[in-house]
Short mmCIF file of C-alpha atoms in Angstrom, two decimals:
data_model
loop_
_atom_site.label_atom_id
_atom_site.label_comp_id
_atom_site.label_asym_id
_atom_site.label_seq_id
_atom_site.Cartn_x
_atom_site.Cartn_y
_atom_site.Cartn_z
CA UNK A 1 -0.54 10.04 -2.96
CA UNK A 2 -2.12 7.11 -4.20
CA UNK A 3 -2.63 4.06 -1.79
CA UNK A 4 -3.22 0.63 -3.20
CA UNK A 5 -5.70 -1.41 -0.60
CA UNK A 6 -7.70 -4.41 0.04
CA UNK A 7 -10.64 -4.67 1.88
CA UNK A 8 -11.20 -8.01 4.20
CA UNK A 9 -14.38 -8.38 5.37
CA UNK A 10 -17.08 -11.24 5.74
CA UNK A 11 -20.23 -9.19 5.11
CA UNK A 12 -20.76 -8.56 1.71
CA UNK A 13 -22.94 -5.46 2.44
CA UNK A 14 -20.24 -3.84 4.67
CA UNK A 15 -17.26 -4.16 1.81
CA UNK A 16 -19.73 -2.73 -0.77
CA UNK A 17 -20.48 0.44 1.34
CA UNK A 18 -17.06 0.68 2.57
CA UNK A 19 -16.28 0.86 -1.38
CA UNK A 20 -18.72 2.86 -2.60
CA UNK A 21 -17.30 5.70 0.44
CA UNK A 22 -13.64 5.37 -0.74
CA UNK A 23 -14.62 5.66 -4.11
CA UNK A 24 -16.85 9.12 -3.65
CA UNK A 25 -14.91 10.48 -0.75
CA UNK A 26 -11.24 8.98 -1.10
CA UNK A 27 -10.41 8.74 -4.44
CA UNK A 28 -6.44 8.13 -3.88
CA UNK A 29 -6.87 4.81 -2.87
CA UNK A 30 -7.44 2.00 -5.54
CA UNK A 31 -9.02 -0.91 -4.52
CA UNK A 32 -7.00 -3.70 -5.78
CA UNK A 33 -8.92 -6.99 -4.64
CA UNK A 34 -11.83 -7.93 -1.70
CA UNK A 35 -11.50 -11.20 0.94
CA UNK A 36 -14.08 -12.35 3.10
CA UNK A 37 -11.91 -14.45 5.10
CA UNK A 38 -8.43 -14.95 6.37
CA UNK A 39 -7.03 -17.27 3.59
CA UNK A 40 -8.75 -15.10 0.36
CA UNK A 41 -6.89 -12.42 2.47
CA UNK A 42 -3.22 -13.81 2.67
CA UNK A 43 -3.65 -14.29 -0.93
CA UNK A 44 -4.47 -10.75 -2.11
CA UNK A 45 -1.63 -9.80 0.66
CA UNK A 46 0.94 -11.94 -0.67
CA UNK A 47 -0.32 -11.42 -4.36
CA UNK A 48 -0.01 -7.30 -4.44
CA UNK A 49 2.24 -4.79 -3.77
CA UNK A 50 -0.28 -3.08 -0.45
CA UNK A 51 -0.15 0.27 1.20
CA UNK A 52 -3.06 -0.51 3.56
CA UNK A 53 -5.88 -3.03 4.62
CA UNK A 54 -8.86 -2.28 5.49
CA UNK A 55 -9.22 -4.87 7.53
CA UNK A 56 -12.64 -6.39 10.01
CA UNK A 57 -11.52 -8.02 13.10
CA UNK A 58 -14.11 -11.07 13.56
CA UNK A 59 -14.30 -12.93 10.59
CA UNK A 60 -15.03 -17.14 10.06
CA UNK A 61 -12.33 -19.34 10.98
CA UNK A 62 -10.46 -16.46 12.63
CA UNK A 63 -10.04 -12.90 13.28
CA UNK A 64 -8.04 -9.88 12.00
CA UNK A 65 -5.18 -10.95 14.56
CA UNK A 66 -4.84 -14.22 13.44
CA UNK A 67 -4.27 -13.11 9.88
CA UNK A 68 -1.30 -10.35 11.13
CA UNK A 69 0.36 -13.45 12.82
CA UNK A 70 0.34 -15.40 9.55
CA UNK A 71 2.48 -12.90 8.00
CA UNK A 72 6.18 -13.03 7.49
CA UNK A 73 6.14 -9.25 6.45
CA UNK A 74 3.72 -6.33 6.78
CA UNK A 75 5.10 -3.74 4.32
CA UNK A 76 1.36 -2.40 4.48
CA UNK A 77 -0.75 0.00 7.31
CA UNK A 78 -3.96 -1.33 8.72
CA UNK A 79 -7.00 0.28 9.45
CA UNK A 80 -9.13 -2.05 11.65
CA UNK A 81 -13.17 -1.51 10.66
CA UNK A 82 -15.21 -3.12 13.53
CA UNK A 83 -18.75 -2.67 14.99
CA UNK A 84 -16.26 -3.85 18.61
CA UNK A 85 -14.36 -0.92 20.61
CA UNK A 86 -12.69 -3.77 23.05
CA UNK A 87 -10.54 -4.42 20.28
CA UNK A 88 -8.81 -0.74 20.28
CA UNK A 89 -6.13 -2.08 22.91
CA UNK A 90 -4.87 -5.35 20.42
CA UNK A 91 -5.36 -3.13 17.35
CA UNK A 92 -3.14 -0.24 19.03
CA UNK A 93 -0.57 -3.30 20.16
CA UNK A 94 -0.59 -4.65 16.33
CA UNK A 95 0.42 -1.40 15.27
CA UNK A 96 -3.08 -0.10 13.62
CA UNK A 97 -2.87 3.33 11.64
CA UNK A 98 -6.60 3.99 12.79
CA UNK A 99 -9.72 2.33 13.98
CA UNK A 100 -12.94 3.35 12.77
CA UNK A 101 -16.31 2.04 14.21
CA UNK A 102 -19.08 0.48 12.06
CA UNK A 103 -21.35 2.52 10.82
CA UNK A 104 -18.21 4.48 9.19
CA UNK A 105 -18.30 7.24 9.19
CA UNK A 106 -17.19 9.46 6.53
CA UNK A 107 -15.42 12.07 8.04
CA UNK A 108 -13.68 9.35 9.85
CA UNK A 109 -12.60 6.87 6.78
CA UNK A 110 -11.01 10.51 5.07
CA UNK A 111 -8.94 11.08 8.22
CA UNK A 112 -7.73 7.73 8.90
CA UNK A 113 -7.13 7.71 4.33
CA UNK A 114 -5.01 11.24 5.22
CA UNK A 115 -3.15 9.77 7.82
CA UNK A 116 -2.23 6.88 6.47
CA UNK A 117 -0.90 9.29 2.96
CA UNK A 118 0.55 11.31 5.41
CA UNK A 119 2.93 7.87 6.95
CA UNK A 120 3.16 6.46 3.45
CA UNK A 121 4.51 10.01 2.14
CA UNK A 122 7.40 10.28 4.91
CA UNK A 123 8.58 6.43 4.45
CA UNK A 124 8.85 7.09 0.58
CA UNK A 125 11.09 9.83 1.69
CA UNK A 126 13.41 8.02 3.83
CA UNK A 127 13.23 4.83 1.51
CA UNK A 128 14.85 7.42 -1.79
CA UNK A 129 17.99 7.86 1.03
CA UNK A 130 18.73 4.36 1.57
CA UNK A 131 21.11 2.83 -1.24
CA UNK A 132 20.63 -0.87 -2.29
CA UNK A 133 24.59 -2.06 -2.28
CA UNK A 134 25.81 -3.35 -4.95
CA UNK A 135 28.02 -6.22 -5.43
CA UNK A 136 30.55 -4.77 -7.99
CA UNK A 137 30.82 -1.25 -6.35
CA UNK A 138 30.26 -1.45 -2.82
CA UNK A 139 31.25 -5.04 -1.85
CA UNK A 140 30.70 -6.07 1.41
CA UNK A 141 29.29 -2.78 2.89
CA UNK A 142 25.41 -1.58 3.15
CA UNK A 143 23.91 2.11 3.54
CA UNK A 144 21.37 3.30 6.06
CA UNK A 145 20.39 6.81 6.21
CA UNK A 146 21.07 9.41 9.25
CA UNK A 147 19.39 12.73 9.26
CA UNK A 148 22.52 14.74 7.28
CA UNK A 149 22.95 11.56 4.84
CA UNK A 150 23.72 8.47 4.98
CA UNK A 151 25.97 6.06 7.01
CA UNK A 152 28.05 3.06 5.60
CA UNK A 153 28.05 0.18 7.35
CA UNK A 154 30.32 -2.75 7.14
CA UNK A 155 28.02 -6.16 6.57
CA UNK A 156 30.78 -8.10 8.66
CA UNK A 157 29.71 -5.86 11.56
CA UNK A 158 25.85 -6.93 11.46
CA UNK A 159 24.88 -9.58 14.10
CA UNK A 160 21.36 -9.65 13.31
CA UNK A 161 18.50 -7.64 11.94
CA UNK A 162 15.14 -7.57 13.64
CA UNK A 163 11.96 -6.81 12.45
CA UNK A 164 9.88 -4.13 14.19
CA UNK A 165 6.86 -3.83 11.80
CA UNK A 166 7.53 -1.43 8.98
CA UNK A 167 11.22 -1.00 10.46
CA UNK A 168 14.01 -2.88 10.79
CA UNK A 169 16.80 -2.85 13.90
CA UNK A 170 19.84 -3.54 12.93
CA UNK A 171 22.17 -5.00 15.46
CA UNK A 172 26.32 -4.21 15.60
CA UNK A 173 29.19 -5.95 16.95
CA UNK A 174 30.00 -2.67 18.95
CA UNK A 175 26.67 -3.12 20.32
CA UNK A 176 25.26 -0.41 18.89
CA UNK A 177 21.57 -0.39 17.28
CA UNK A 178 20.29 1.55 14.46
CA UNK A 179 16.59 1.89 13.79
CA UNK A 180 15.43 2.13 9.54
CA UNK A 181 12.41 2.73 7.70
CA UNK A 182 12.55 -0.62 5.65
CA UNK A 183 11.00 -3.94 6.20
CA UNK A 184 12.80 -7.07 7.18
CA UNK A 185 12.24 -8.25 3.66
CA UNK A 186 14.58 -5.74 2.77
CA UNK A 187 17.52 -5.93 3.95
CA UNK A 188 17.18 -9.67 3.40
CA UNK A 189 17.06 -8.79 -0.60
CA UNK A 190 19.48 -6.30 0.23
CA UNK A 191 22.35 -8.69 1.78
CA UNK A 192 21.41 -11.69 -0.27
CA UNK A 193 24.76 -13.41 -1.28
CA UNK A 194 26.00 -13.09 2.13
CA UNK A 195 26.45 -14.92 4.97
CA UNK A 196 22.52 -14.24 6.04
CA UNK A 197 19.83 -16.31 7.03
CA UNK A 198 16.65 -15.51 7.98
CA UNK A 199 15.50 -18.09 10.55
CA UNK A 200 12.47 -16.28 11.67
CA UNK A 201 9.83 -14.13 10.31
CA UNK A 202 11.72 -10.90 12.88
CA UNK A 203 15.00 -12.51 13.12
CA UNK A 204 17.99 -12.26 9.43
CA UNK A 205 20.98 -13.21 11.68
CA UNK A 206 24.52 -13.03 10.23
CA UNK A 207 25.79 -16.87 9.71
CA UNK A 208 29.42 -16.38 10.73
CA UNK A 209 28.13 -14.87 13.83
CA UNK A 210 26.76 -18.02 15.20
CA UNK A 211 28.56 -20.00 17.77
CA UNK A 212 25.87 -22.41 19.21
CA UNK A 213 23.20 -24.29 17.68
CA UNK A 214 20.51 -25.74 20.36
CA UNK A 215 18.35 -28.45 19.02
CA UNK A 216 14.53 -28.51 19.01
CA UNK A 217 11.49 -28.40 16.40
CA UNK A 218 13.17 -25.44 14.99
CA UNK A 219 15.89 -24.95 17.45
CA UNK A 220 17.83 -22.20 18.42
CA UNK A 221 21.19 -20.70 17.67
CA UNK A 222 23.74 -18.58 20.21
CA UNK A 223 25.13 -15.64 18.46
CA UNK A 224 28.88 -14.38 19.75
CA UNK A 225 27.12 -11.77 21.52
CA UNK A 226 25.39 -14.65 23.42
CA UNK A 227 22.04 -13.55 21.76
CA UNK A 228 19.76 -16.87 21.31
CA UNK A 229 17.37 -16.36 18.80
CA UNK A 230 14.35 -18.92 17.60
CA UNK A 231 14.69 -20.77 14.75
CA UNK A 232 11.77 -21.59 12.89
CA UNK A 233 10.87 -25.12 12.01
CA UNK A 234 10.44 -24.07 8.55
CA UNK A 235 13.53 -22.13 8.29
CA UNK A 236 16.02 -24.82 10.13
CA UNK A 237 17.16 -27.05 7.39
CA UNK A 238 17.73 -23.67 5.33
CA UNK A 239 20.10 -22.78 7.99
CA UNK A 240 21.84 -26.27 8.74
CA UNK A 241 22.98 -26.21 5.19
CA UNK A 242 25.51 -23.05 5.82
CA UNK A 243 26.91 -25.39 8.21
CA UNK A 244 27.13 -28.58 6.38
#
């Protein structure tokens, strides 16, 4: 399938060979833009529509790790491209699709392309089985997919959702969990017009859920559950108006 990418990278040299490879040996992905540092890179991130960075860990002003954290969604797999192997531990923590040592090679970069088609093929899959509600036919009810179909779920029943990189877990009142192959962004699209808030880059709680509010920078709130979850700064007058 094809991949749309980036390439972040300070060395000039490095991108262009690194581009020259994918375009001879990998000719699925398109390269959509090129950043040599961390703020060229949350612009072509937050600009384009990504299926995976290529991504350098020591750049200036920062490093690969600082850029992940600056990120209120990563709808896109990373493929760290360092000339450092002490890295492999935070790369494998930030949820890297593959790690390939400088000077690439080839063989290499075409596995670590495959694998990455290979994850982007199976969450296009899943993604066709969940249904967007809509207002006017499904009112007040979402769908997540199981492996014979789909289950409906009511919206009232949704605590909170929390976002595990490329997943989402959505949290019941029954105190069940389910796990889905969407982004936190999602369902946030998804149940906009209810009474959601997202207060954190992982956290869309349910409004009418809350019964505490605990003041700080951002604060805090107390679901019914007697889940506290961190509000950020940013986010806190957002959520103060439901309340007003």
């Amino acid at each position: 399938m094809k991949l749309n990418a980036i390439i972040v990278e300070d060395e000039e040299t490095s991108r262009d060979i690194l581009k020259n490879y994918l375009k001879k040996y990998c000719p699925n992905v398109s390269i959509l833009g090129e950043a040599s540092n961390i703020d060229e890179a949350l612009i072509l991130i937050n600009d384009n529509n990504l299926d995976l960075v290529f991504l350098d860990v020591e750049m200036p002003y920062g490093n690969a790790f600082d850029l992940l954290d600056k990120l209120e969604d990563i709808n896109f797999e990373t493929v760290f491209v360092t000339a450092y192997n002490h890295y492999a531990m935070e790369a494998l923590n930030a949820h890297a699709s593959y790690y390939l040592m400088k000077p690439i090679s080839i063989d290499e970069l075409i596995k670590a392309v495959n694998y990455v088609s290979e994850i982007k093929t199976k969450e296009n899959a899943l993604q066709n089985q969940v249904l967007i509600p809509k207002a006017n036919t499904v009112n007040g009810k979402i769908t997540i997919p199981v492996q014979d179909g789909f289950e409906v779920i009511n919206t009232s029943d949704i605590l909170y959702c929390k976002a595990d990189d490329n997943y989402t877990e959505i949290y019941l009142s029954n105190n069940k969990k389910k796990l889905v192959s969407k982004t936190l962004k999602y369902f946030e699209d998804a149940l906009n017009g209810g009474n959601f808030a997202r207060v954190h880059k992982s956290y869309l709680i349910n409004v009418s859920e809350v019964v505490k509010y605990l003041k700080g920078k951002g604060g805090s709130v107390v679901l019914s559950n007697g889940k506290e979850i961190m509000v950020s700064a940013s986010k806190k007058s957002e959520l103060l108006d439901y309340f007003k």
